[in-house]
Amino acid sequence: MLNLDEYVDVLKGCTRGTGKTTNILSRTIVNIRQCKHIPEADVAELCSKVIEILIEEPNIQHVDTPVTICGDIHGQLHDLLTLLATGNECPETQYLFLGDFVDRGFYSLECFLLLIALKVRYPDRITLIRGNHELRQITTVYGFYDECVRKYGSVNVWRFCSEVFDYLSLGALVGGKGGVFCIHGGLSPDIDTIDQIRILDRKQEVPHEGGMCDLLWSDPDDVPGWAVLPRGAGFLFGENEVNQFLHTNDVSLIARAHQLVMEGYKEIFGEKLVTVWSAPNYCYRCGNVASVLTIDDNLQRNYKVFEAANQDITELPTKRSTNDYFV
């Protein structure tokens, strides 16, 4: 069982040590990757330790290059493992995940535990930001809550993970001035500058409206100004809004996730905004490929496209059907 004292060295920045702490955490990561049951007490400890790290991180994380940016994962563990093999394992590669780790897929818990375990093990080599599915209300409808109850027989593990959601950063800035602004969803009519995001109180369940909500829910579209978003939260925003945001904040690209892209990624608005999607064959039926985006030291982009892991669909666990909201 993982305990507080055995994590101390890791929290002090031990990322490649060979001591007892590192060995225990490494074994836990191996067990998660193999879908082995992690004791509830260990999940509680892991969530507590990652919160201690996340609470010190700002709303907008500053991320150095090179970095590999990843879109939605949605509980598809075997495809997450393929992603890590495609982009090279952490810590050799620095990763930035744009949220939506849970729901839809059958291994949301393992996906989330693996990512936060990597965060504890290599805190400076992986950045996690919040998606619109890292919300209590959403996870009670689209799978994660039911999965936790099915696997542990109570809501405790879901509660532990939901508390972690509240401490995830809202976005990231890659490469500093002239770099890449990274967010899960998109822009907000209430937010003109990145500095405005920095002062938001993120340590809460996401409100149903306002700037914090919009960052997680909004979508780009060919619209003038701002428009109502059919999702029921956030806004549609057009090229003019993207150009204004880039100019005001001295960044060259917006990288976001949040929308299924059949080709794995899609650049729009004169290549000033890109959607990165990292869940291949989404929901085990969409037939799409996935991608990750690497930003190098010169802020050049390199996309790596990958397909779904070979997996017998008949061996997947069953779960109750969910509502019609799809992406």
PDB file of N, CA and C in Angstrom, residues 38-130:
ATOM      1  N   ILE A  38      -6.260  -1.567  -8.138  1.00  0.00           N
ATOM      2  CA  ILE A  38      -5.488  -0.743  -7.213  1.00  0.00           C
ATOM      3  C   ILE A  38      -6.322  -0.573  -5.952  1.00  0.00           C
ATOM      4  N   PRO A  39      -5.805  -0.938  -4.789  1.00  0.00           N
ATOM      5  CA  PRO A  39      -6.595  -0.825  -3.563  1.00  0.00           C
ATOM      6  C   PRO A  39      -7.128   0.596  -3.362  1.00  0.00           C
ATOM      7  N   GLU A  40      -8.313   0.682  -2.794  1.00  0.00           N
ATOM      8  CA  GLU A  40      -8.953   1.989  -2.599  1.00  0.00           C
ATOM      9  C   GLU A  40      -8.066   2.929  -1.794  1.00  0.00           C
ATOM     10  N   ALA A  41      -7.394   2.413  -0.777  1.00  0.00           N
ATOM     11  CA  ALA A  41      -6.519   3.260   0.041  1.00  0.00           C
ATOM     12  C   ALA A  41      -5.379   3.834  -0.790  1.00  0.00           C
ATOM     13  N   ASP A  42      -4.880   3.056  -1.743  1.00  0.00           N
ATOM     14  CA  ASP A  42      -3.809   3.540  -2.609  1.00  0.00           C
ATOM     15  C   ASP A  42      -4.320   4.638  -3.553  1.00  0.00           C
ATOM     16  N   VAL A  43      -5.546   4.473  -4.055  1.00  0.00           N
ATOM     17  CA  VAL A  43      -6.133   5.516  -4.898  1.00  0.00           C
ATOM     18  C   VAL A  43      -6.273   6.807  -4.107  1.00  0.00           C
ATOM     19  N   ALA A  44      -6.751   6.706  -2.872  1.00  0.00           N
ATOM     20  CA  ALA A  44      -6.889   7.890  -2.023  1.00  0.00           C
ATOM     21  C   ALA A  44      -5.542   8.569  -1.816  1.00  0.00           C
ATOM     22  N   GLU A  45      -4.513   7.770  -1.571  1.00  0.00           N
ATOM     23  CA  GLU A  45      -3.171   8.317  -1.345  1.00  0.00           C
ATOM     24  C   GLU A  45      -2.635   8.993  -2.598  1.00  0.00           C
ATOM     25  N   LEU A  46      -2.827   8.354  -3.748  1.00  0.00           N
ATOM     26  CA  LEU A  46      -2.356   8.911  -5.007  1.00  0.00           C
ATOM     27  C   LEU A  46      -3.053  10.238  -5.304  1.00  0.00           C
ATOM     28  N   CYS A  47      -4.354  10.281  -5.100  1.00  0.00           N
ATOM     29  CA  CYS A  47      -5.099  11.530  -5.335  1.00  0.00           C
ATOM     30  C   CYS A  47      -4.634  12.628  -4.394  1.00  0.00           C
ATOM     31  N   SER A  48      -4.387  12.271  -3.138  1.00  0.00           N
ATOM     32  CA  SER A  48      -3.901  13.257  -2.176  1.00  0.00           C
ATOM     33  C   SER A  48      -2.551  13.812  -2.580  1.00  0.00           C
ATOM     34  N   LYS A  49      -1.678  12.944  -3.060  1.00  0.00           N
ATOM     35  CA  LYS A  49      -0.328  13.379  -3.428  1.00  0.00           C
ATOM     36  C   LYS A  49      -0.341  14.249  -4.678  1.00  0.00           C
ATOM     37  N   VAL A  50      -1.178  13.907  -5.659  1.00  0.00           N
ATOM     38  CA  VAL A  50      -1.188  14.732  -6.868  1.00  0.00           C
ATOM     39  C   VAL A  50      -1.809  16.091  -6.575  1.00  0.00           C
ATOM     40  N   ILE A  51      -2.771  16.157  -5.669  1.00  0.00           N
ATOM     41  CA  ILE A  51      -3.336  17.455  -5.287  1.00  0.00           C
ATOM     42  C   ILE A  51      -2.265  18.342  -4.674  1.00  0.00           C
ATOM     43  N   GLU A  52      -1.379  17.774  -3.878  1.00  0.00           N
ATOM     44  CA  GLU A  52      -0.301  18.563  -3.282  1.00  0.00           C
ATOM     45  C   GLU A  52       0.590  19.185  -4.353  1.00  0.00           C
ATOM     46  N   ILE A  53       0.720  18.507  -5.486  1.00  0.00           N
ATOM     47  CA  ILE A  53       1.498  19.052  -6.600  1.00  0.00           C
ATOM     48  C   ILE A  53       0.678  20.078  -7.368  1.00  0.00           C
ATOM     49  N   LEU A  54      -0.559  19.723  -7.705  1.00  0.00           N
ATOM     50  CA  LEU A  54      -1.403  20.591  -8.538  1.00  0.00           C
ATOM     51  C   LEU A  54      -1.728  21.909  -7.855  1.00  0.00           C
ATOM     52  N   ILE A  55      -1.876  21.900  -6.541  1.00  0.00           N
ATOM     53  CA  ILE A  55      -2.265  23.108  -5.835  1.00  0.00           C
ATOM     54  C   ILE A  55      -1.211  24.203  -5.949  1.00  0.00           C
ATOM     55  N   GLU A  56       0.020  23.799  -6.235  1.00  0.00           N
ATOM     56  CA  GLU A  56       1.108  24.768  -6.397  1.00  0.00           C
ATOM     57  C   GLU A  56       1.217  25.282  -7.831  1.00  0.00           C
ATOM     58  N   GLU A  57       0.460  24.707  -8.754  1.00  0.00           N
ATOM     59  CA  GLU A  57       0.551  25.102 -10.159  1.00  0.00           C
ATOM     60  C   GLU A  57      -0.454  26.204 -10.466  1.00  0.00           C
ATOM     61  N   PRO A  58      -0.116  27.126 -11.362  1.00  0.00           N
ATOM     62  CA  PRO A  58      -1.019  28.235 -11.686  1.00  0.00           C
ATOM     63  C   PRO A  58      -2.149  27.805 -12.613  1.00  0.00           C
ATOM     64  N   ASN A  59      -3.129  28.682 -12.783  1.00  0.00           N
ATOM     65  CA  ASN A  59      -4.235  28.412 -13.709  1.00  0.00           C
ATOM     66  C   ASN A  59      -3.741  28.179 -15.122  1.00  0.00           C
ATOM     67  N   ILE A  60      -2.731  28.962 -15.519  1.00  0.00           N
ATOM     68  CA  ILE A  60      -2.102  28.806 -16.830  1.00  0.00           C
ATOM     69  C   ILE A  60      -0.678  28.314 -16.618  1.00  0.00           C
ATOM     70  N   GLN A  61      -0.435  27.080 -17.007  1.00  0.00           N
ATOM     71  CA  GLN A  61       0.888  26.500 -16.847  1.00  0.00           C
ATOM     72  C   GLN A  61       1.834  27.001 -17.941  1.00  0.00           C
ATOM     73  N   HIS A  62       3.052  27.357 -17.564  1.00  0.00           N
ATOM     74  CA  HIS A  62       4.083  27.693 -18.544  1.00  0.00           C
ATOM     75  C   HIS A  62       4.860  26.423 -18.872  1.00  0.00           C
ATOM     76  N   VAL A  63       4.839  26.037 -20.133  1.00  0.00           N
ATOM     77  CA  VAL A  63       5.439  24.780 -20.564  1.00  0.00           C
ATOM     78  C   VAL A  63       6.535  25.072 -21.576  1.00  0.00           C
ATOM     79  N   ASP A  64       7.716  24.566 -21.313  1.00  0.00           N
ATOM     80  CA  ASP A  64       8.843  24.738 -22.234  1.00  0.00           C
ATOM     81  C   ASP A  64       8.726  23.766 -23.402  1.00  0.00           C
ATOM     82  N   THR A  65       9.380  24.108 -24.486  1.00  0.00           N
ATOM     83  CA  THR A  65       9.489  23.219 -25.641  1.00  0.00           C
ATOM     84  C   THR A  65      10.746  22.370 -25.502  1.00  0.00           C
ATOM     85  N   PRO A  66      10.789  21.205 -26.163  1.00  0.00           N
ATOM     86  CA  PRO A  66       9.717  20.592 -26.948  1.00  0.00           C
ATOM     87  C   PRO A  66       8.683  19.923 -26.058  1.00  0.00           C
ATOM     88  N   VAL A  67       7.452  19.846 -26.555  1.00  0.00           N
ATOM     89  CA  VAL A  67       6.375  19.221 -25.799  1.00  0.00           C
ATOM     90  C   VAL A  67       5.414  18.563 -26.776  1.00  0.00           C
ATOM     91  N   THR A  68       4.837  17.465 -26.344  1.00  0.00           N
ATOM     92  CA  THR A  68       3.843  16.759 -27.146  1.00  0.00           C
ATOM     93  C   THR A  68       2.462  16.990 -26.550  1.00  0.00           C
ATOM     94  N   ILE A  69       1.564  17.559 -27.360  1.00  0.00           N
ATOM     95  CA  ILE A  69       0.222  17.946 -26.922  1.00  0.00           C
ATOM     96  C   ILE A  69      -0.771  16.863 -27.324  1.00  0.00           C
ATOM     97  N   CYS A  70      -1.627  16.471 -26.371  1.00  0.00           N
ATOM     98  CA  CYS A  70      -2.575  15.387 -26.589  1.00  0.00           C
ATOM     99  C   CYS A  70      -3.997  15.868 -26.324  1.00  0.00           C
ATOM    100  N   GLY A  71      -4.933  15.416 -27.157  1.00  0.00           N
ATOM    101  CA  GLY A  71      -6.332  15.764 -26.991  1.00  0.00           C
ATOM    102  C   GLY A  71      -7.079  14.763 -26.122  1.00  0.00           C
ATOM    103  N   ASP A  72      -8.380  14.649 -26.353  1.00  0.00           N
ATOM    104  CA  ASP A  72      -9.243  13.808 -25.519  1.00  0.00           C
ATOM    105  C   ASP A  72      -8.773  12.352 -25.493  1.00  0.00           C
ATOM    106  N   ILE A  73      -8.907  11.730 -24.313  1.00  0.00           N
ATOM    107  CA  ILE A  73      -8.562  10.318 -24.113  1.00  0.00           C
ATOM    108  C   ILE A  73      -9.821   9.483 -23.900  1.00  0.00           C
ATOM    109  N   HIS A  74     -10.718   9.989 -23.086  1.00  0.00           N
ATOM    110  CA  HIS A  74     -12.040   9.389 -22.849  1.00  0.00           C
ATOM    111  C   HIS A  74     -12.004   7.913 -22.470  1.00  0.00           C
ATOM    112  N   GLY A  75     -11.169   7.588 -21.511  1.00  0.00           N
ATOM    113  CA  GLY A  75     -11.248   6.267 -20.918  1.00  0.00           C
ATOM    114  C   GLY A  75     -10.795   5.115 -21.783  1.00  0.00           C
ATOM    115  N   GLN A  76     -10.102   5.400 -22.881  1.00  0.00           N
ATOM    116  CA  GLN A  76      -9.637   4.335 -23.775  1.00  0.00           C
ATOM    117  C   GLN A  76      -8.181   3.999 -23.435  1.00  0.00           C
ATOM    118  N   LEU A  77      -7.998   3.193 -22.395  1.00  0.00           N
ATOM    119  CA  LEU A  77      -6.674   2.929 -21.840  1.00  0.00           C
ATOM    120  C   LEU A  77      -5.715   2.349 -22.865  1.00  0.00           C
ATOM    121  N   HIS A  78      -6.150   1.348 -23.620  1.00  0.00           N
ATOM    122  CA  HIS A  78      -5.239   0.699 -24.561  1.00  0.00           C
ATOM    123  C   HIS A  78      -4.778   1.682 -25.634  1.00  0.00           C
ATOM    124  N   ASP A  79      -5.636   2.631 -25.976  1.00  0.00           N
ATOM    125  CA  ASP A  79      -5.241   3.656 -26.942  1.00  0.00           C
ATOM    126  C   ASP A  79      -4.335   4.702 -26.296  1.00  0.00           C
ATOM    127  N   LEU A  80      -4.521   4.964 -25.005  1.00  0.00           N
ATOM    128  CA  LEU A  80      -3.589   5.839 -24.293  1.00  0.00           C
ATOM    129  C   LEU A  80      -2.199   5.219 -24.265  1.00  0.00           C
ATOM    130  N   LEU A  81      -2.122   3.925 -24.064  1.00  0.00           N
ATOM    131  CA  LEU A  81      -0.819   3.241 -24.091  1.00  0.00           C
ATOM    132  C   LEU A  81      -0.195   3.317 -25.482  1.00  0.00           C
ATOM    133  N   THR A  82      -1.029   3.205 -26.518  1.00  0.00           N
ATOM    134  CA  THR A  82      -0.531   3.375 -27.885  1.00  0.00           C
ATOM    135  C   THR A  82      -0.018   4.794 -28.092  1.00  0.00           C
ATOM    136  N   LEU A  83      -0.743   5.767 -27.567  1.00  0.00           N
ATOM    137  CA  LEU A  83      -0.301   7.165 -27.652  1.00  0.00           C
ATOM    138  C   LEU A  83       1.079   7.332 -27.032  1.00  0.00           C
ATOM    139  N   LEU A  84       1.273   6.784 -25.835  1.00  0.00           N
ATOM    140  CA  LEU A  84       2.560   6.933 -25.156  1.00  0.00           C
ATOM    141  C   LEU A  84       3.672   6.218 -25.912  1.00  0.00           C
ATOM    142  N   ALA A  85       3.349   5.125 -26.565  1.00  0.00           N
ATOM    143  CA  ALA A  85       4.348   4.444 -27.390  1.00  0.00           C
ATOM    144  C   ALA A  85       4.642   5.237 -28.651  1.00  0.00           C
ATOM    145  N   THR A  86       3.618   5.884 -29.209  1.00  0.00           N
ATOM    146  CA  THR A  86       3.793   6.674 -30.433  1.00  0.00           C
ATOM    147  C   THR A  86       4.634   7.917 -30.179  1.00  0.00           C
ATOM    148  N   GLY A  87       4.368   8.586 -29.068  1.00  0.00           N
ATOM    149  CA  GLY A  87       5.086   9.821 -28.758  1.00  0.00           C
ATOM    150  C   GLY A  87       6.349   9.615 -27.957  1.00  0.00           C
ATOM    151  N   ASN A  88       6.623   8.388 -27.560  1.00  0.00           N
ATOM    152  CA  ASN A  88       7.707   7.965 -26.672  1.00  0.00           C
ATOM    153  C   ASN A  88       7.287   8.179 -25.217  1.00  0.00           C
ATOM    154  N   GLU A  89       7.721   7.271 -24.396  1.00  0.00           N
ATOM    155  CA  GLU A  89       7.254   7.249 -23.010  1.00  0.00           C
ATOM    156  C   GLU A  89       7.731   8.462 -22.226  1.00  0.00           C
ATOM    157  N   CYS A  90       6.947   8.851 -21.246  1.00  0.00           N
ATOM    158  CA  CYS A  90       7.337   9.843 -20.253  1.00  0.00           C
ATOM    159  C   CYS A  90       8.314   9.147 -19.289  1.00  0.00           C
ATOM    160  N   PRO A  91       9.464   9.745 -18.938  1.00  0.00           N
ATOM    161  CA  PRO A  91       9.816  11.162 -19.043  1.00  0.00           C
ATOM    162  C   PRO A  91      10.654  11.535 -20.269  1.00  0.00           C
ATOM    163  N   GLU A  92      10.951  10.560 -21.153  1.00  0.00           N
ATOM    164  CA  GLU A  92      11.745  10.915 -22.328  1.00  0.00           C
ATOM    165  C   GLU A  92      11.056  12.014 -23.134  1.00  0.00           C
ATOM    166  N   THR A  93       9.745  11.933 -23.235  1.00  0.00           N
ATOM    167  CA  THR A  93       8.955  12.969 -23.889  1.00  0.00           C
ATOM    168  C   THR A  93       8.187  13.749 -22.829  1.00  0.00           C
ATOM    169  N   GLN A  94       8.140  15.072 -22.991  1.00  0.00           N
ATOM    170  CA  GLN A  94       7.311  15.906 -22.125  1.00  0.00           C
ATOM    171  C   GLN A  94       5.901  15.977 -22.724  1.00  0.00           C
ATOM    172  N   TYR A  95       4.893  15.755 -21.903  1.00  0.00           N
ATOM    173  CA  TYR A  95       3.520  15.697 -22.385  1.00  0.00           C
ATOM    174  C   TYR A  95       2.655  16.799 -21.786  1.00  0.00           C
ATOM    175  N   LEU A  96       1.708  17.252 -22.613  1.00  0.00           N
ATOM    176  CA  LEU A  96       0.657  18.168 -22.185  1.00  0.00           C
ATOM    177  C   LEU A  96      -0.671  17.573 -22.639  1.00  0.00           C
ATOM    178  N   PHE A  97      -1.524  17.199 -21.676  1.00  0.00           N
ATOM    179  CA  PHE A  97      -2.825  16.619 -21.976  1.00  0.00           C
ATOM    180  C   PHE A  97      -3.911  17.669 -21.780  1.00  0.00           C
ATOM    181  N   LEU A  98      -4.792  17.791 -22.781  1.00  0.00           N
ATOM    182  CA  LEU A  98      -5.772  18.875 -22.815  1.00  0.00           C
ATOM    183  C   LEU A  98      -7.126  18.500 -22.218  1.00  0.00           C
ATOM    184  N   GLY A  99      -7.172  17.497 -21.346  1.00  0.00           N
ATOM    185  CA  GLY A  99      -8.404  17.196 -20.641  1.00  0.00           C
ATOM    186  C   GLY A  99      -9.248  16.117 -21.287  1.00  0.00           C
ATOM    187  N   ASP A 100     -10.413  15.864 -20.678  1.00  0.00           N
ATOM    188  CA  ASP A 100     -11.320  14.776 -21.056  1.00  0.00           C
ATOM    189  C   ASP A 100     -10.609  13.434 -20.991  1.00  0.00           C
ATOM    190  N   PHE A 101     -10.145  13.121 -19.794  1.00  0.00           N
ATOM    191  CA  PHE A 101      -9.473  11.852 -19.531  1.00  0.00           C
ATOM    192  C   PHE A 101     -10.496  10.738 -19.314  1.00  0.00           C
ATOM    193  N   VAL A 102     -11.701  11.105 -18.875  1.00  0.00           N
ATOM    194  CA  VAL A 102     -12.676  10.117 -18.417  1.00  0.00           C
ATOM    195  C   VAL A 102     -13.960  10.179 -19.243  1.00  0.00           C
ATOM    196  N   ASP A 103     -14.858   9.220 -18.949  1.00  0.00           N
ATOM    197  CA  ASP A 103     -16.170   9.069 -19.586  1.00  0.00           C
ATOM    198  C   ASP A 103     -16.053   8.434 -20.973  1.00  0.00           C
ATOM    199  N   ARG A 104     -17.158   7.852 -21.405  1.00  0.00           N
ATOM    200  CA  ARG A 104     -17.304   7.208 -22.714  1.00  0.00           C
ATOM    201  C   ARG A 104     -16.616   5.850 -22.783  1.00  0.00           C
ATOM    202  N   GLY A 105     -15.297   5.813 -22.569  1.00  0.00           N
ATOM    203  CA  GLY A 105     -14.579   4.540 -22.647  1.00  0.00           C
ATOM    204  C   GLY A 105     -14.782   3.700 -21.399  1.00  0.00           C
ATOM    205  N   PHE A 106     -14.281   2.462 -21.426  1.00  0.00           N
ATOM    206  CA  PHE A 106     -14.516   1.511 -20.341  1.00  0.00           C
ATOM    207  C   PHE A 106     -13.432   1.524 -19.280  1.00  0.00           C
ATOM    208  N   TYR A 107     -12.362   2.307 -19.486  1.00  0.00           N
ATOM    209  CA  TYR A 107     -11.247   2.307 -18.544  1.00  0.00           C
ATOM    210  C   TYR A 107     -10.886   3.731 -18.121  1.00  0.00           C
ATOM    211  N   SER A 108     -11.918   4.513 -17.826  1.00  0.00           N
ATOM    212  CA  SER A 108     -11.689   5.898 -17.413  1.00  0.00           C
ATOM    213  C   SER A 108     -10.848   5.976 -16.147  1.00  0.00           C
ATOM    214  N   LEU A 109     -11.142   5.113 -15.192  1.00  0.00           N
ATOM    215  CA  LEU A 109     -10.403   5.161 -13.930  1.00  0.00           C
ATOM    216  C   LEU A 109      -8.935   4.860 -14.161  1.00  0.00           C
ATOM    217  N   GLU A 110      -8.643   3.816 -14.936  1.00  0.00           N
ATOM    218  CA  GLU A 110      -7.237   3.476 -15.187  1.00  0.00           C
ATOM    219  C   GLU A 110      -6.524   4.588 -15.946  1.00  0.00           C
ATOM    220  N   CYS A 111      -7.204   5.204 -16.910  1.00  0.00           N
ATOM    221  CA  CYS A 111      -6.597   6.315 -17.643  1.00  0.00           C
ATOM    222  C   CYS A 111      -6.233   7.450 -16.705  1.00  0.00           C
ATOM    223  N   PHE A 112      -7.188   7.828 -15.861  1.00  0.00           N
ATOM    224  CA  PHE A 112      -6.942   8.955 -14.961  1.00  0.00           C
ATOM    225  C   PHE A 112      -5.877   8.618 -13.928  1.00  0.00           C
ATOM    226  N   LEU A 113      -5.940   7.421 -13.358  1.00  0.00           N
ATOM    227  CA  LEU A 113      -4.927   7.038 -12.366  1.00  0.00           C
ATOM    228  C   LEU A 113      -3.540   6.964 -12.984  1.00  0.00           C
ATOM    229  N   LEU A 114      -3.450   6.470 -14.221  1.00  0.00           N
ATOM    230  CA  LEU A 114      -2.146   6.406 -14.870  1.00  0.00           C
ATOM    231  C   LEU A 114      -1.569   7.806 -15.063  1.00  0.00           C
ATOM    232  N   LEU A 115      -2.394   8.733 -15.522  1.00  0.00           N
ATOM    233  CA  LEU A 115      -1.889  10.080 -15.784  1.00  0.00           C
ATOM    234  C   LEU A 115      -1.496  10.801 -14.500  1.00  0.00           C
ATOM    235  N   ILE A 116      -2.284  10.654 -13.435  1.00  0.00           N
ATOM    236  CA  ILE A 116      -1.898  11.350 -12.202  1.00  0.00           C
ATOM    237  C   ILE A 116      -0.718  10.648 -11.527  1.00  0.00           C
ATOM    238  N   ALA A 117      -0.593   9.332 -11.718  1.00  0.00           N
ATOM    239  CA  ALA A 117       0.589   8.642 -11.190  1.00  0.00           C
ATOM    240  C   ALA A 117       1.847   9.117 -11.912  1.00  0.00           C
ATOM    241  N   LEU A 118       1.755   9.286 -13.235  1.00  0.00           N
ATOM    242  CA  LEU A 118       2.891   9.837 -13.980  1.00  0.00           C
ATOM    243  C   LEU A 118       3.194  11.267 -13.528  1.00  0.00           C
ATOM    244  N   LYS A 119       2.141  12.016 -13.192  1.00  0.00           N
ATOM    245  CA  LYS A 119       2.337  13.387 -12.707  1.00  0.00           C
ATOM    246  C   LYS A 119       3.101  13.398 -11.379  1.00  0.00           C
ATOM    247  N   VAL A 120       2.754  12.478 -10.493  1.00  0.00           N
ATOM    248  CA  VAL A 120       3.480  12.380  -9.220  1.00  0.00           C
ATOM    249  C   VAL A 120       4.907  11.893  -9.450  1.00  0.00           C
ATOM    250  N   ARG A 121       5.051  10.937 -10.347  1.00  0.00           N
ATOM    251  CA  ARG A 121       6.383  10.350 -10.615  1.00  0.00           C
ATOM    252  C   ARG A 121       7.284  11.324 -11.347  1.00  0.00           C
ATOM    253  N   TYR A 122       6.733  12.067 -12.320  1.00  0.00           N
ATOM    254  CA  TYR A 122       7.522  12.999 -13.135  1.00  0.00           C
ATOM    255  C   TYR A 122       6.808  14.355 -13.187  1.00  0.00           C
ATOM    256  N   PRO A 123       6.752  15.080 -12.094  1.00  0.00           N
ATOM    257  CA  PRO A 123       5.913  16.296 -12.029  1.00  0.00           C
ATOM    258  C   PRO A 123       6.286  17.369 -13.037  1.00  0.00           C
ATOM    259  N   ASP A 124       7.540  17.411 -13.463  1.00  0.00           N
ATOM    260  CA  ASP A 124       7.961  18.444 -14.410  1.00  0.00           C
ATOM    261  C   ASP A 124       7.896  17.985 -15.855  1.00  0.00           C
ATOM    262  N   ARG A 125       7.431  16.757 -16.091  1.00  0.00           N
ATOM    263  CA  ARG A 125       7.428  16.219 -17.452  1.00  0.00           C
ATOM    264  C   ARG A 125       6.031  15.941 -17.996  1.00  0.00           C
ATOM    265  N   ILE A 126       5.020  16.232 -17.205  1.00  0.00           N
ATOM    266  CA  ILE A 126       3.653  16.031 -17.684  1.00  0.00           C
ATOM    267  C   ILE A 126       2.754  17.105 -17.091  1.00  0.00           C
ATOM    268  N   THR A 127       1.941  17.714 -17.948  1.00  0.00           N
ATOM    269  CA  THR A 127       0.991  18.747 -17.549  1.00  0.00           C
ATOM    270  C   THR A 127      -0.412  18.275 -17.894  1.00  0.00           C
ATOM    271  N   LEU A 128      -1.313  18.412 -16.933  1.00  0.00           N
ATOM    272  CA  LEU A 128      -2.703  17.995 -17.112  1.00  0.00           C
ATOM    273  C   LEU A 128      -3.606  19.203 -16.929  1.00  0.00           C
ATOM    274  N   ILE A 129      -4.455  19.489 -17.911  1.00  0.00           N
ATOM    275  CA  ILE A 129      -5.422  20.563 -17.745  1.00  0.00           C
ATOM    276  C   ILE A 129      -6.834  19.989 -17.781  1.00  0.00           C
ATOM    277  N   ARG A 130      -7.775  20.781 -17.332  1.00  0.00           N
ATOM    278  CA  ARG A 130      -9.143  20.286 -17.112  1.00  0.00           C
ATOM    279  C   ARG A 130      -9.970  20.357 -18.382  1.00  0.00           C
TER     280      ARG A 130
END
